[in-house]
Coordinates of C-alpha atoms in Angstrom, one line a residue:
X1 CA -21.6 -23.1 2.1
X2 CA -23.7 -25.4 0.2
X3 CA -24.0 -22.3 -2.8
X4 CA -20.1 -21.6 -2.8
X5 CA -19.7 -25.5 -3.6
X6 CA -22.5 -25.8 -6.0
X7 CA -20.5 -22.6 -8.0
X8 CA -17.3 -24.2 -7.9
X9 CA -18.3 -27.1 -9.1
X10 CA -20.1 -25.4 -12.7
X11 CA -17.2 -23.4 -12.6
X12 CA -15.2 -26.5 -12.8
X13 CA -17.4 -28.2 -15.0
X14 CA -17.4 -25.1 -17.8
X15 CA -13.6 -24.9 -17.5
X16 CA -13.6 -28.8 -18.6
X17 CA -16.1 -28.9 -21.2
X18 CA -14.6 -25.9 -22.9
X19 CA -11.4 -27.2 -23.2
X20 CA -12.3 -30.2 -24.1
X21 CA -14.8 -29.0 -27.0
X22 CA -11.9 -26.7 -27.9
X23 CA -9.8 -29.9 -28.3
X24 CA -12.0 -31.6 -30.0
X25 CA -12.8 -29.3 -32.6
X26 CA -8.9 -28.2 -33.3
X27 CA -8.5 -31.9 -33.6
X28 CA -10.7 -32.4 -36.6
X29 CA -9.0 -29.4 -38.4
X30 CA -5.3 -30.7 -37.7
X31 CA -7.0 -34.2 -38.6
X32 CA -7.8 -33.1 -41.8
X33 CA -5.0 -31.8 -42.9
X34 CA -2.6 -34.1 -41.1
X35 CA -4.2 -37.2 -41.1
X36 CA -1.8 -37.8 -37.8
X37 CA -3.3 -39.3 -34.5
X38 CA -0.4 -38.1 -32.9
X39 CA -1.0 -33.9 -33.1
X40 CA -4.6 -34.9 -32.4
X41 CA -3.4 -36.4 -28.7
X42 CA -1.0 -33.6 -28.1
X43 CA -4.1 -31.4 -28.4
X44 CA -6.0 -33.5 -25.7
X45 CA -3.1 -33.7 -23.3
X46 CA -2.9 -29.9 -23.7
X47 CA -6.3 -29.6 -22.9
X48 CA -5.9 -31.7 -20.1
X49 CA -2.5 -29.9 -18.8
X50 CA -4.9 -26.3 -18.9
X51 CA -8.0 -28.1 -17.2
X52 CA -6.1 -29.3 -14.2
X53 CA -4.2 -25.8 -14.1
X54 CA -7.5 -24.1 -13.7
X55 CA -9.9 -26.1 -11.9
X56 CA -9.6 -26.9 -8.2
X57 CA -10.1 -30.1 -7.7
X58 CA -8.6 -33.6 -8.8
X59 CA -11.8 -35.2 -10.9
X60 CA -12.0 -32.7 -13.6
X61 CA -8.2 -33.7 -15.1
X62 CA -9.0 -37.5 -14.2
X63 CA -12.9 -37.1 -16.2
X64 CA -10.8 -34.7 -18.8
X65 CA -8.0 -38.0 -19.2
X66 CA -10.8 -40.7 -20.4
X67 CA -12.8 -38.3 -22.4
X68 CA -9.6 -37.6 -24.5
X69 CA -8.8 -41.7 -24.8
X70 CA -12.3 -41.9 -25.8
X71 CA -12.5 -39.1 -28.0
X72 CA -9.4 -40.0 -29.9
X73 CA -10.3 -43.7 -29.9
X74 CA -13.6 -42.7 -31.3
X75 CA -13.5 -40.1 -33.4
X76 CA -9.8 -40.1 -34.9
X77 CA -9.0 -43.9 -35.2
X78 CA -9.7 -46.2 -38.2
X79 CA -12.4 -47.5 -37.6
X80 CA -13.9 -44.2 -37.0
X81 CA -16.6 -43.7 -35.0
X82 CA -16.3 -47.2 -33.1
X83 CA -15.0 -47.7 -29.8
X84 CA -12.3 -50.5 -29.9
X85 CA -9.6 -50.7 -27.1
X86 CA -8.0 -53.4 -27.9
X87 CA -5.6 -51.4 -30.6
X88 CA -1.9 -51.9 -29.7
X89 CA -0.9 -49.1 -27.3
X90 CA -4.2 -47.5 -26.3
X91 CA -4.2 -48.8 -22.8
X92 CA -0.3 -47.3 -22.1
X93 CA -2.2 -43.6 -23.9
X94 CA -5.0 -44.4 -21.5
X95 CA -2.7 -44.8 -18.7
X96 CA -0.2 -41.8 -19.4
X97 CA -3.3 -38.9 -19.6
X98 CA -4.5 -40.5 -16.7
X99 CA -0.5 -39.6 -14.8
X100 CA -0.5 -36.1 -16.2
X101 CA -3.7 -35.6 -14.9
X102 CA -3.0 -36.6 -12.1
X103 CA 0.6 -35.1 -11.6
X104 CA -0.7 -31.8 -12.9
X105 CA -3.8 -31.6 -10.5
X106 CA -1.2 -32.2 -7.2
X107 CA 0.7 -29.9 -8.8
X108 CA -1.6 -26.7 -9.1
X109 CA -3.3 -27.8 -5.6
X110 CA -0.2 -27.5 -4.1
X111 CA 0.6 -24.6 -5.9
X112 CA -2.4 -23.0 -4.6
X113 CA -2.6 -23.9 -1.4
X114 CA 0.9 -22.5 -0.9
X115 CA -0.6 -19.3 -2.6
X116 CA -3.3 -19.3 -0.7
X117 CA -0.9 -19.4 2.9
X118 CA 1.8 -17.0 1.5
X119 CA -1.3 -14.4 0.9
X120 CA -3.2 -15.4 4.5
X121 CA 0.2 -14.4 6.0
X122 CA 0.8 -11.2 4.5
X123 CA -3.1 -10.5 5.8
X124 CA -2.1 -11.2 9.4
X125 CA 1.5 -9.2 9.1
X126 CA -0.5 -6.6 7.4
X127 CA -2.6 -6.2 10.7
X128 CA -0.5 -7.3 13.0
X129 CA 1.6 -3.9 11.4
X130 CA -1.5 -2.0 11.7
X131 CA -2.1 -2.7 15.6
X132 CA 1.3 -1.9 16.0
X133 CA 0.7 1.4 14.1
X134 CA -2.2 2.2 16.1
X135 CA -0.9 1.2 19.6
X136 CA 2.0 3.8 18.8
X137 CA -0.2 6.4 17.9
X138 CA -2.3 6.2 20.8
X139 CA 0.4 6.3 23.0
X140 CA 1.6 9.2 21.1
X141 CA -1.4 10.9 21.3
X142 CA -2.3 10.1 24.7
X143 CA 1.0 12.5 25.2
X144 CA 0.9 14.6 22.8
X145 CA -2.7 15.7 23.4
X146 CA -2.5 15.7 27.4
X147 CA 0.3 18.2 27.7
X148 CA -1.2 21.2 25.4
X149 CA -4.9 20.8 26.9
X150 CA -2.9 20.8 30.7
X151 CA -1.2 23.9 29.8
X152 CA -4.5 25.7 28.2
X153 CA -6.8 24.6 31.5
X154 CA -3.9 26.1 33.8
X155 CA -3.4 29.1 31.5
X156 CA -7.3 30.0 31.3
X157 CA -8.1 28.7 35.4
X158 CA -5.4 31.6 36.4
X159 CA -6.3 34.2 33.7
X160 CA -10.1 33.9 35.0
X161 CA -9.0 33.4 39.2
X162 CA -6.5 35.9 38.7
X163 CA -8.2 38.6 36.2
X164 CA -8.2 41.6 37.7
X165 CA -4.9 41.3 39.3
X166 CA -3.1 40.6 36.4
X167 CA -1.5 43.3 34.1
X168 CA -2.5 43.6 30.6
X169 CA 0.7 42.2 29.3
X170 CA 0.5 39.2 31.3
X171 CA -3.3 38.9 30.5
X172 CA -2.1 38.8 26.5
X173 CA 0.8 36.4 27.4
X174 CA -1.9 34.1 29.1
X175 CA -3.8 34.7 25.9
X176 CA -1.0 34.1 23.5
X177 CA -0.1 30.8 25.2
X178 CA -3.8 29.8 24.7
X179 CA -3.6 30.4 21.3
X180 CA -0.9 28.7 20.4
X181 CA -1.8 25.3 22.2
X182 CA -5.0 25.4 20.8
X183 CA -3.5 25.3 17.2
X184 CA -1.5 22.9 18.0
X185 CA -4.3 20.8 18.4
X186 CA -6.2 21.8 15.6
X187 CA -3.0 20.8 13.8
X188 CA -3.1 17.4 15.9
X189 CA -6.7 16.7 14.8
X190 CA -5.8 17.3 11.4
X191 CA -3.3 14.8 11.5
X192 CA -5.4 12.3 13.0
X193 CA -8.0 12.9 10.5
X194 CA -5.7 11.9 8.1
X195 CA -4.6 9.1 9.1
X196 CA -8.3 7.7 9.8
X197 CA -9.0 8.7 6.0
X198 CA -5.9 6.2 4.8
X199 CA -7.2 3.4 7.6
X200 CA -11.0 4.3 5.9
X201 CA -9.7 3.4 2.8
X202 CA -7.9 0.3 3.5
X203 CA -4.3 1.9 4.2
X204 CA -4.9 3.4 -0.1
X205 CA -5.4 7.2 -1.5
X206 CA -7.4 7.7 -4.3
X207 CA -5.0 9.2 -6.2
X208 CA -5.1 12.4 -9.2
X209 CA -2.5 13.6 -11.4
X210 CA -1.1 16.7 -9.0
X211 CA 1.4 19.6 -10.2
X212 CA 3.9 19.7 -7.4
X213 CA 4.6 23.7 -7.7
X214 CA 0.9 24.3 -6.9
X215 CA 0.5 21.5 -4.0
X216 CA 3.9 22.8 -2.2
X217 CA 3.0 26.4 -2.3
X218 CA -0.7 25.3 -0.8
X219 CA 1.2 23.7 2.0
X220 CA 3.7 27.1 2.4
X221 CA 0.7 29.2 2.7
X222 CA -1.3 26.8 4.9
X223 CA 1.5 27.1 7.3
X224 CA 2.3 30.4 6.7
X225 CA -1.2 31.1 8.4
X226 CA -0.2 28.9 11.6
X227 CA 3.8 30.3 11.6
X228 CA 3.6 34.1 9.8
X229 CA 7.1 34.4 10.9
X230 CA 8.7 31.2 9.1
X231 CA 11.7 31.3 7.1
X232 CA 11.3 29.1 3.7
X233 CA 13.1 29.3 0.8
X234 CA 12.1 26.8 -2.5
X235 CA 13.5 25.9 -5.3
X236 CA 11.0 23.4 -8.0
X237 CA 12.1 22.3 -11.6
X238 CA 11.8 24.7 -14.1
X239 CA 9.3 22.4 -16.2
X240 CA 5.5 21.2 -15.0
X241 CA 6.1 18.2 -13.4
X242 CA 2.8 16.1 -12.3
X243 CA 2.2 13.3 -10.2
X244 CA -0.6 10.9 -9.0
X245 CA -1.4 11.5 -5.2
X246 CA -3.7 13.1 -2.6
X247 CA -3.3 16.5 -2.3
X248 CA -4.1 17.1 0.7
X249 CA -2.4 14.3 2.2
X250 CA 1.0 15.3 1.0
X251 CA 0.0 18.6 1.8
X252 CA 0.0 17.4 5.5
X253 CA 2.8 16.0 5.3
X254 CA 5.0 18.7 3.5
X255 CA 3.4 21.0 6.8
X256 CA 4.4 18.9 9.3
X257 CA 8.2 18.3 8.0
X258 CA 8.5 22.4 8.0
X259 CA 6.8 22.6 11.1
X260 CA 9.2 20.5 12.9
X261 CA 12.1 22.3 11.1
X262 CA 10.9 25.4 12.3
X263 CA 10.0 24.9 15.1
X264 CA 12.4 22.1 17.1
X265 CA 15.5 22.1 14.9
X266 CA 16.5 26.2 15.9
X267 CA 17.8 26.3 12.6
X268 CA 20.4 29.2 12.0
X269 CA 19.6 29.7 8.5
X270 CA 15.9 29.5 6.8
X271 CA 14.5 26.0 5.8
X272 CA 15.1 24.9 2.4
X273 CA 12.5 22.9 0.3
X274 CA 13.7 21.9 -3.1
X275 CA 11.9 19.3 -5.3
X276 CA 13.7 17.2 -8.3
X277 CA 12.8 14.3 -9.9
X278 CA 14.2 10.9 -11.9
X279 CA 12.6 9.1 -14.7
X280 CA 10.7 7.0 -12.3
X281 CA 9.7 9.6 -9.0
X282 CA 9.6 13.3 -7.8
X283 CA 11.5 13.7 -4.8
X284 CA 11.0 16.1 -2.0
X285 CA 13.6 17.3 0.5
X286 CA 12.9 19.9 3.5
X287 CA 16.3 20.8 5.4
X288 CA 17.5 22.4 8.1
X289 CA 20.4 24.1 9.2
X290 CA 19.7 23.1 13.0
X291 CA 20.7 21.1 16.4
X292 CA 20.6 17.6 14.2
X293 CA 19.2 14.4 15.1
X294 CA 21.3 11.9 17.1
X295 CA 22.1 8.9 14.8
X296 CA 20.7 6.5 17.5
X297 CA 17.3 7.9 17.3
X298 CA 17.0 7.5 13.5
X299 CA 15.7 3.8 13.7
X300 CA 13.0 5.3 16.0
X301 CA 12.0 8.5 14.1
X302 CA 8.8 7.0 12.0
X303 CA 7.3 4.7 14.7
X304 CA 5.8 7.4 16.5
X305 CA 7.6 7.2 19.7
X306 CA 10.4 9.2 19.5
X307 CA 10.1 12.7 21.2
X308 CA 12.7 15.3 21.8
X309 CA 14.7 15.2 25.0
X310 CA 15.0 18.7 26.1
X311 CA 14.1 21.8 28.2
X312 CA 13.1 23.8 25.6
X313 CA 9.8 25.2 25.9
X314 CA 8.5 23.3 22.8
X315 CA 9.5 20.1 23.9
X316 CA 6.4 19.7 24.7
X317 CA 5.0 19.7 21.7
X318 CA 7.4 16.0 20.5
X319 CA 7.1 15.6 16.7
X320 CA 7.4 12.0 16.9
X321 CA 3.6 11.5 16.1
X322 CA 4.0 13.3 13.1
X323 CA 6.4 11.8 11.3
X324 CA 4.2 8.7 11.9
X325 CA 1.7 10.2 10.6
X326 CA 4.0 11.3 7.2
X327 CA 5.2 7.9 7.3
X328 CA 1.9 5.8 6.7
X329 CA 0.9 8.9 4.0
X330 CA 3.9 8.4 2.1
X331 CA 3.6 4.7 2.0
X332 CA 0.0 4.9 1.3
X333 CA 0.6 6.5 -1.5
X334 CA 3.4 3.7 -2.3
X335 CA 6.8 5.6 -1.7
X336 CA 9.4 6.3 0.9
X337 CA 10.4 8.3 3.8
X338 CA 13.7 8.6 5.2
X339 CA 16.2 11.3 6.9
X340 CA 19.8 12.6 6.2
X341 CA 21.6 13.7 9.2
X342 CA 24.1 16.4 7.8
X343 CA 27.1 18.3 9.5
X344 CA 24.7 21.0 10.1
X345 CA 21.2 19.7 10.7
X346 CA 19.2 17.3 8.8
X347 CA 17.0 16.8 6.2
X348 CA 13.8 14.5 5.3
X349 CA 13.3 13.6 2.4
X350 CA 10.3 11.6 0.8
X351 CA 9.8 10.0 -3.1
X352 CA 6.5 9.4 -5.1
X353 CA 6.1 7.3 -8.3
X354 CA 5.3 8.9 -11.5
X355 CA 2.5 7.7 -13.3
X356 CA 3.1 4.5 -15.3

């Protein structure tokens, strides 16, 4: 405490004398040449303007305020170099640097202080957004997760109880369900790593100059491994086009917007994911050609609660989790998320800034 005051207080304390030396010595040049008292107080009650704009406290413009009546009594008034207050007018000069110091000082503190408040305030809705953030993922995952692992502990308890009266092609459906829950959550984990890499980082990516051709066909073949079957077509500008981001991370999140068109939107015709771009941003869209998204349920996709309401045997598997996940990635990396609904099916869309 003591130290932060004691460094404040030099810090003030430079800020003045420089100035005020500053002052002083741009007074004698326009003294010389001007021989006029008046341009040589203008300069001091510039000074003195600048000293209370960047110091933090009220004495430095109140010590800055006599030193100039001083200074310009002493130095720039016949007789010079003698102190003599009783000229016509120097106590109303006194009097005014000491109101514009004064004025100025309130002026800045108060200026501060309200800057000071305005940026404690975004802190506390910053977290406040962040528990909010992490309170929906939990609950998210506390779903998400529960389901798969039930389903792989009651698939492996009856393939090992029930082994040898089971026939091969139920043994490999047993199998085959295994499999596929367990990459679902390897996929899950891979989205959760993600997002504790952002929080890691104080919700920002470091960020390299990317070409979006190469990055999109990473993510196709990524999930090309985890869907062989998938239907994709994509269409890219014809030129190179680069921008700043985490690869990976938008890899993610181009995976899980085709995995949730493939696999919960029963699209009739294969997913499309075309890229263009403006003079400011590259835009991304993934659609489908599927069952749609209720307009009701928009407001809700991103916060990481919305699941699908149905029987289908990959309901279980709700995808509100991640686009929550895509949803802090894409603002991480300072852009936007949002979702179409069309006559047929829907498409998400998401926009990155160029570089400056």
């Amino acid at each position: 405490m003591f130290n932060s005051k004691l460094k404040e207080t030099l810090y003030n304390l430079c800020i003045t004398a420089t100035l005020l030396l500053s002052a002083t010595g741009f007074s004698f040049f326009f003294h010389l040449v001007t021989q006029n008292v008046a341009n040589v107080t203008i300069l001091y009650i510039l000074a003195l303007v600048l000293i209370a704009r960047f110091t933090t406290h009220y004495w430095p413009g109140i010590v800055a305020s006599l030193v100039g009546v001083v200074c310009v009594n002493f130095l720039f008034t016949y007789p010079y170099y003698e102190l003599n207050f009783s000229l016509k007018g120097y106590p109303l000069t006194f009097i005014g640097m000491l109101t514009i110091a004064l004025i100025t000082s309130t002026t800045t503190s108060h200026m501060k202080t309200q800057s000071r408040i305005i940026h404690e305030r975004e802190k506390l809705l910053l977290e406040a957004e962040k528990e909010k953030m992490r309170a929906n993922l939990l609950r998210a995952v506390s779903h998400d997760l529960r389901t798969p692992l039930t389903s792989i502990i009651g698939a492996s308890s009856t393939y090992l109880e029930h082994e040898s009266r089971l026939k091969p092609n139920e043994q490999l459906d047993l199998v085959q369900h295994i499999h596929e829950d367990a990459h679902w959550l390897l996929n899950m984990v891979e989205n959760l790593l993600s997002v504790t890499r952002i929080h890691n980082n104080s919700t920002t990516v470091t960020k390299s100059l990317e070409p979006v051709e190469e990055v999109l066909s990473e993510a196709i073949f990524r999930l090309k491994k985890r869907i062989p079957d998938a239907s994709i077509t994509v269409k890219v500008p014809d030129e190179l086009l680069m921008i700043p981001m985490d690869a990976m991370l938008i890899e993610q999140v181009l995976i899980n917007l085709l995995e949730n068109a493939i696999i919960h939107a029963h699209s009739t015709q294969p997913i499309e994911c075309t890229v263009d771009h403006d003079m400011d941003s590259a835009i991304f869209h993934v659609r489908d050609y599927g069952i749609g998204i209720n307009s009701e349920h928009i407001d809700h996709l991103f916060d990481g609660t919305y699941s699908l309401n149905t029987s289908s045997p990959d309901s279980k598997k709700g995808f509100g989790i991640g686009l929550s996940i895509c949803q802090t990635i894409i603002v991480a990396h300072n852009g936007t998320l949002w979702v179409t609904p069309n006559a047929i099916g829907t498409t998400f869309s998401f926009k990155l800034p160029k570089e400056a």
